[in-house]
CSV table of C-alpha atoms in Angstrom, one decimal:
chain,number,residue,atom,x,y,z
A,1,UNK,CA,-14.3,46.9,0.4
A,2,UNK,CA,-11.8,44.1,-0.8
A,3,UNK,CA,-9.8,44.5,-3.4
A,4,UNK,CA,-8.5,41.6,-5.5
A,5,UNK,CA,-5.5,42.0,-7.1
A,6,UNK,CA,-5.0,38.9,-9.1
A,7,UNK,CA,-2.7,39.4,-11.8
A,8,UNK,CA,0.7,39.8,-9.1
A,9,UNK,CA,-0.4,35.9,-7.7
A,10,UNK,CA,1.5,33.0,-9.4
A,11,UNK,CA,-1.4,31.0,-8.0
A,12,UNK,CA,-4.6,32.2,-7.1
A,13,UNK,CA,-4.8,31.9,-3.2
A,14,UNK,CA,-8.1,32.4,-2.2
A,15,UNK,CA,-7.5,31.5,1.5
A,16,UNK,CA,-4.6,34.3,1.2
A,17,UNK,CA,-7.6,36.7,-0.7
A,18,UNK,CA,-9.9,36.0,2.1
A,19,UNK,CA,-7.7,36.6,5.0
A,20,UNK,CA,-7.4,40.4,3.5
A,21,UNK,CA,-10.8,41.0,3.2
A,22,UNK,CA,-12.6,42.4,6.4
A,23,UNK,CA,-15.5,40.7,7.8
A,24,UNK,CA,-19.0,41.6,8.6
A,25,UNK,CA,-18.2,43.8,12.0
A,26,UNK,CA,-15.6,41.4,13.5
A,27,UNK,CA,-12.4,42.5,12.6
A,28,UNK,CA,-11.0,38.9,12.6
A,29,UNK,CA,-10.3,38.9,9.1
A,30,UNK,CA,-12.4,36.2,8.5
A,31,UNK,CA,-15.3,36.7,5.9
A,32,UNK,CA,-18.7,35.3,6.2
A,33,UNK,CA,-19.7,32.8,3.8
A,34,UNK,CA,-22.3,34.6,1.7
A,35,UNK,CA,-18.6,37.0,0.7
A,36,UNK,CA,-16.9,33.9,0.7
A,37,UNK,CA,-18.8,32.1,-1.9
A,38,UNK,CA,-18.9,35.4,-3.7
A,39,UNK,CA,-14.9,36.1,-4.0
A,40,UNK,CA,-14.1,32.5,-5.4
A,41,UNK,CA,-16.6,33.3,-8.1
A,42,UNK,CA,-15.2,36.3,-8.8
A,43,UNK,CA,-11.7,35.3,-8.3
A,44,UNK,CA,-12.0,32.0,-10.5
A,45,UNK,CA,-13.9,33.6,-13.1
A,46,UNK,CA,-11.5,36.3,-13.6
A,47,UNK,CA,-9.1,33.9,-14.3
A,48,UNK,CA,-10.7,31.9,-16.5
A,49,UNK,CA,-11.7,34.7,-18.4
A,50,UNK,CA,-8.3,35.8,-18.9
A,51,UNK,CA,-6.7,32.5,-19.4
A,52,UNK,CA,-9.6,30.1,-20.6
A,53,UNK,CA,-8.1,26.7,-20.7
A,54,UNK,CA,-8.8,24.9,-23.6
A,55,UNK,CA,-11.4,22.6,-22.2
A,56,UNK,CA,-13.6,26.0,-21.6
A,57,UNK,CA,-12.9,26.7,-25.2
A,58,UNK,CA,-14.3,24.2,-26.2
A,59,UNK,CA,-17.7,24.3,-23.8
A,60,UNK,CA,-18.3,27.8,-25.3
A,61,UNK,CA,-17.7,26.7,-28.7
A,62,UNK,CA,-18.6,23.2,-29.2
A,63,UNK,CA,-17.4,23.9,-33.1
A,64,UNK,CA,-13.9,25.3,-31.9
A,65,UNK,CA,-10.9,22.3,-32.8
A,66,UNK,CA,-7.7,24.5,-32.0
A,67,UNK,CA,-4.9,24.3,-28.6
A,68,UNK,CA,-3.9,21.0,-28.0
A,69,UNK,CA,-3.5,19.4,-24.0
A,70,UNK,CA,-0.7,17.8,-22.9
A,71,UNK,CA,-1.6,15.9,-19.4
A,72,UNK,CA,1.3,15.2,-16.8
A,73,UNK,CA,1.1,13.3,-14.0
A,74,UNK,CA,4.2,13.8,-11.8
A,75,UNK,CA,6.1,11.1,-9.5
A,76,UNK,CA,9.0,10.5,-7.8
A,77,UNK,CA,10.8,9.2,-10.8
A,78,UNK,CA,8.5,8.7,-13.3
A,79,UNK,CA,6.1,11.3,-15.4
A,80,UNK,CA,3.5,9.8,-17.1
A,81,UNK,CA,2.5,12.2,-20.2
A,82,UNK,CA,-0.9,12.2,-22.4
A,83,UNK,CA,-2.4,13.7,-25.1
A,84,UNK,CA,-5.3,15.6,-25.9
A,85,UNK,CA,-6.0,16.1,-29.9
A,86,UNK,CA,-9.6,17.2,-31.1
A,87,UNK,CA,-12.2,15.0,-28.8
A,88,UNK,CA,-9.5,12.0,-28.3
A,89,UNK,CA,-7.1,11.3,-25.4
A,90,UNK,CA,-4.6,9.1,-26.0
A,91,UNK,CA,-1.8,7.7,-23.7
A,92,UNK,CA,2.1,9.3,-24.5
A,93,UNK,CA,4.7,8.8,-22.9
A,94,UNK,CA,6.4,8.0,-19.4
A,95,UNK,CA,9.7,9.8,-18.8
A,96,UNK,CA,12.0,8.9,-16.5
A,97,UNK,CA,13.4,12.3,-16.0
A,98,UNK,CA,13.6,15.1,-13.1
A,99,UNK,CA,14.8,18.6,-12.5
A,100,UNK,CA,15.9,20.6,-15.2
A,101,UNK,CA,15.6,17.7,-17.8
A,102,UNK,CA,12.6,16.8,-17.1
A,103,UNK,CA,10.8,20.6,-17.8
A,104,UNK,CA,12.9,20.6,-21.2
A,105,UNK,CA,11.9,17.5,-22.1
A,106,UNK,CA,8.3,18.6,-21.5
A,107,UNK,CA,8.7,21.6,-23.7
A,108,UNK,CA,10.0,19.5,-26.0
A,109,UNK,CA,7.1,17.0,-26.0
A,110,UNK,CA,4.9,20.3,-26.1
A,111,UNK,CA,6.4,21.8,-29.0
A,112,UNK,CA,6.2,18.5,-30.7
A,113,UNK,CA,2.7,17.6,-30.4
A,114,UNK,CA,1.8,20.9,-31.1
A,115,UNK,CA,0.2,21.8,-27.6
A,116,UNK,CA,-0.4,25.2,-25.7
A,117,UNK,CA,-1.3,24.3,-22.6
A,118,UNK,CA,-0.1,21.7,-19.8
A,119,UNK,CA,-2.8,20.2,-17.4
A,120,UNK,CA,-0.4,19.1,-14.4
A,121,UNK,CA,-2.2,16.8,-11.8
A,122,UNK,CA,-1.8,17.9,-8.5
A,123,UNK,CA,-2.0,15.7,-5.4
A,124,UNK,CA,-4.6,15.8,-2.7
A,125,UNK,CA,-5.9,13.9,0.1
A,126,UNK,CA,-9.6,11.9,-0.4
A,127,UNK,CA,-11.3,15.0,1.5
A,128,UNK,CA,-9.6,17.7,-1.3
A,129,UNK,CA,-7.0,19.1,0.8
A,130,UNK,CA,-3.2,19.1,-0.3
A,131,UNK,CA,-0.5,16.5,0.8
A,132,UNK,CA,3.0,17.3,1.1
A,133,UNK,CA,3.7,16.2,-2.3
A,134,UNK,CA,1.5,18.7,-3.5
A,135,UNK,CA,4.4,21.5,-2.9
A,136,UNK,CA,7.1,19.6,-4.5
A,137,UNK,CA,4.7,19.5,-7.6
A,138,UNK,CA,3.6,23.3,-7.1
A,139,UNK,CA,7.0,24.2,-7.1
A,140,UNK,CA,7.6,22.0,-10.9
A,141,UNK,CA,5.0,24.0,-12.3
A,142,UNK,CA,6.0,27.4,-11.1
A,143,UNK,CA,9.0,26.7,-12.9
A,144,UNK,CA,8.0,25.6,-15.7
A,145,UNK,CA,5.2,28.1,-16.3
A,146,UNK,CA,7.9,30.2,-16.7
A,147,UNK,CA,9.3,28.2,-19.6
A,148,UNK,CA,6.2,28.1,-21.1
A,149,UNK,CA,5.1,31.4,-20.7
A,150,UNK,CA,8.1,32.6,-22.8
A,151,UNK,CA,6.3,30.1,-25.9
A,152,UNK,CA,3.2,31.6,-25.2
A,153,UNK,CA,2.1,28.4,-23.7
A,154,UNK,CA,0.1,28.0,-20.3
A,155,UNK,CA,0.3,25.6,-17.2
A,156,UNK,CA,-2.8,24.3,-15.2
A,157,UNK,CA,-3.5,22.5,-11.5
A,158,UNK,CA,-5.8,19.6,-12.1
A,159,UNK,CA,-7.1,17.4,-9.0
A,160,UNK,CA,-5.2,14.2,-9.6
A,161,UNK,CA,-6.9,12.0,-7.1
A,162,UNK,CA,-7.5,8.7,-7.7
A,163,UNK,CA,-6.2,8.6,-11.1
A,164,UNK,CA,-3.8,6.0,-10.7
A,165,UNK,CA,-6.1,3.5,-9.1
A,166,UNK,CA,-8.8,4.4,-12.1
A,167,UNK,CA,-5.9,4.1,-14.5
A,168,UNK,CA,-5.5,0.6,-13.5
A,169,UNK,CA,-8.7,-0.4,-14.3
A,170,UNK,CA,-8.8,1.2,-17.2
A,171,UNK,CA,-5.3,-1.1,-18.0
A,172,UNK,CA,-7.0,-4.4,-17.1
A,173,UNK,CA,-10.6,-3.4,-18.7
A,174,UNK,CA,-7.8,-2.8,-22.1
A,175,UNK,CA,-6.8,-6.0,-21.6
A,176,UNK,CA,-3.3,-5.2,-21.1
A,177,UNK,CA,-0.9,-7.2,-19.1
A,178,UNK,CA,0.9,-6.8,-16.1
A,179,UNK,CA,3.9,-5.8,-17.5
A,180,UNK,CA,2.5,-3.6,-19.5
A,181,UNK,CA,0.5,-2.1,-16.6
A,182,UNK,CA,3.6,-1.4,-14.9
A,183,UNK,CA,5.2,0.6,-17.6
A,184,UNK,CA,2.4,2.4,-18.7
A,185,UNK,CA,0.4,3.3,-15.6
A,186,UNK,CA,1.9,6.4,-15.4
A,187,UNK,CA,1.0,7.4,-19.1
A,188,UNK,CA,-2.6,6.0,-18.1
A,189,UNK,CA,-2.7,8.2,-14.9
A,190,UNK,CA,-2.5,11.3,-16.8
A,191,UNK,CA,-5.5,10.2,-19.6
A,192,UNK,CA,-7.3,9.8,-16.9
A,193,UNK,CA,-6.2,13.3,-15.6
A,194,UNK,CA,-6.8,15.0,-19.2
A,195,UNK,CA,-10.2,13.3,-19.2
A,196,UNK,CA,-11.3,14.6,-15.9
A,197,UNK,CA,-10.4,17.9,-17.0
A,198,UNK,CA,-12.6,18.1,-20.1
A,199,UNK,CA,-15.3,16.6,-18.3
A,200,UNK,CA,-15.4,19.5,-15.6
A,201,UNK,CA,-14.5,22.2,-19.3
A,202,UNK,CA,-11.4,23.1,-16.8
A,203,UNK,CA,-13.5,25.1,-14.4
A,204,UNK,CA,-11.9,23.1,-11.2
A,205,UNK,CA,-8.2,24.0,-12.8
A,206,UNK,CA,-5.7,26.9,-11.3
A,207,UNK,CA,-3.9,28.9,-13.7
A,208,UNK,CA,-0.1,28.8,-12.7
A,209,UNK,CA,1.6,32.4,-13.8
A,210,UNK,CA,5.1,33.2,-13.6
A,211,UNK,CA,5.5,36.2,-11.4
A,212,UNK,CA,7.3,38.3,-14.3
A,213,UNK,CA,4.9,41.1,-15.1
A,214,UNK,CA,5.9,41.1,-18.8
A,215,UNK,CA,5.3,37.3,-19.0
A,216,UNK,CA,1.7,37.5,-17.9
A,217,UNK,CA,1.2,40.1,-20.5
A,218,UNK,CA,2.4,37.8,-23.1
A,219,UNK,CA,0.0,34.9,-22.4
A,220,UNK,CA,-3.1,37.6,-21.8
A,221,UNK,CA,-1.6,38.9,-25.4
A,222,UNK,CA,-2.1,35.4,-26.8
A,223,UNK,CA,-5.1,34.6,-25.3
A,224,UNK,CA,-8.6,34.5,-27.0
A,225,UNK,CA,-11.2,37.2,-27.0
A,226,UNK,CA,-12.4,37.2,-22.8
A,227,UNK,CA,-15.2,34.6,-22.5
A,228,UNK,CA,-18.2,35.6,-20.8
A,229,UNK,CA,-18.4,33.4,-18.1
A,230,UNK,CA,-21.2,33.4,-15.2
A,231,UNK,CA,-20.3,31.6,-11.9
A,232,UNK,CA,-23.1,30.8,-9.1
A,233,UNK,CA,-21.8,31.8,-5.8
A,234,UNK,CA,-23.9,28.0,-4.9
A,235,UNK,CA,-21.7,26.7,-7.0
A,236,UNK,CA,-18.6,27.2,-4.9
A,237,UNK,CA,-20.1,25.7,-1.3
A,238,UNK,CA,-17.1,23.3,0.2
């Protein structure tokens, strides 16, 4: 019998889950994939259930208009920001921030435009796995999750791939020039991001929690009512 213990993970490793769990007779520690299939449904779904991002929100109530999205697409220098109000995405801002500046100035942004909820793109390769950039960006949420968390506000990983090249296209299609292109990609990047997300109602996301016990109670405090939410173990083949 496996146990999951979700609530102590600031992310939900599921290759960490898995490794616990004893397989079928083998004692490698390896699962086999019937299991497999099974415990990312049940891990994903319990914490979406918990923590439904708004995107899910609004999948189980098409009528629902509350909890704003603020999307954030993370570089070296430069953070492109967008905005999610209602059914329209619009491009923000691009900051030219890091560190400690950079998560106030998010809050700040946040606060402002009245969202709850940050959908950070995170990097991986073409074939889904993670780059090296995708820890340097892990580690920016886990920090500012924390932040948030103390607002009642919650942070999300969202597959950024290809958003930069499909932002540019989207820049040219707008006709915009480019100069304009240059300064704005970023912002464009994360529309693109915030789009994605909706289009999947957040399912693909990871809920980033601080490790402090009394913040996760306050975000499950704030959250809505559990949603009742039924994954497909054939949903979650790789």
């Amino acid at each position: 019998m496996c146990s999951l213990q979700l609530q102590s993970h600031a992310f939900f490793n599921l290759s960490e889950i898995f490794s616990k769990c004893p397989s079928s007779g083998s004692g490698s520690g390896s699962a086999p994939p019937r299991v497999i299939y099974k415990l990312k449904a049940r891990a994903l779904s319990s914490s979406l259930q918990e923590f439904p991002p708004n995107a899910l929100r609004r999948k189980t109530n098409p009528q629902w208009r509350g909890g704003f999205s603020l999307g954030v697409d993370l570089g070296l220098s430069r953070t492109g920001l967008a905005l999610s109000k209602g059914f329209s995405v619009r491009p923000l801002t691009v900051l030219k921030l890091r560190g400690q500046k950079l998560e106030l100035q998010l809050l700040d942004m946040a606060e402002r435009e009245e969202a709850d909820e940050f959908i950070i793109g995170l990097p991986k390769s073409w074939d889904g796995k993670e780059t090296p950039q995708s820890n340097k960006v892990r580690s920016i949420a886990g920090r500012l999750a924390v932040r948030a968390a103390e607002r009642g506000w919650r942070v999300y990983l969202h597959d950024e791939h290809g958003t930069s090249s499909e932002a540019g296209y989207r820049m040219i299609n707008l006709g915009l020039n480019q100069s304009a292109r240059q300064k704005r990609s970023d912002a464009y990047a994360a529309v693109i991001l915030l789009e994605r997300y909706f289009a999947k109602s957040g399912e693909d996301s990871e809920i980033v929690l601080p490790k402090q016990i009394d913040l996760q109670e306050k975000l499950r405090r704030g959250a809505p009512l559990a949603l009742d939410i039924d994954f497909s173990p054939e949903e979650f083949v790789d």
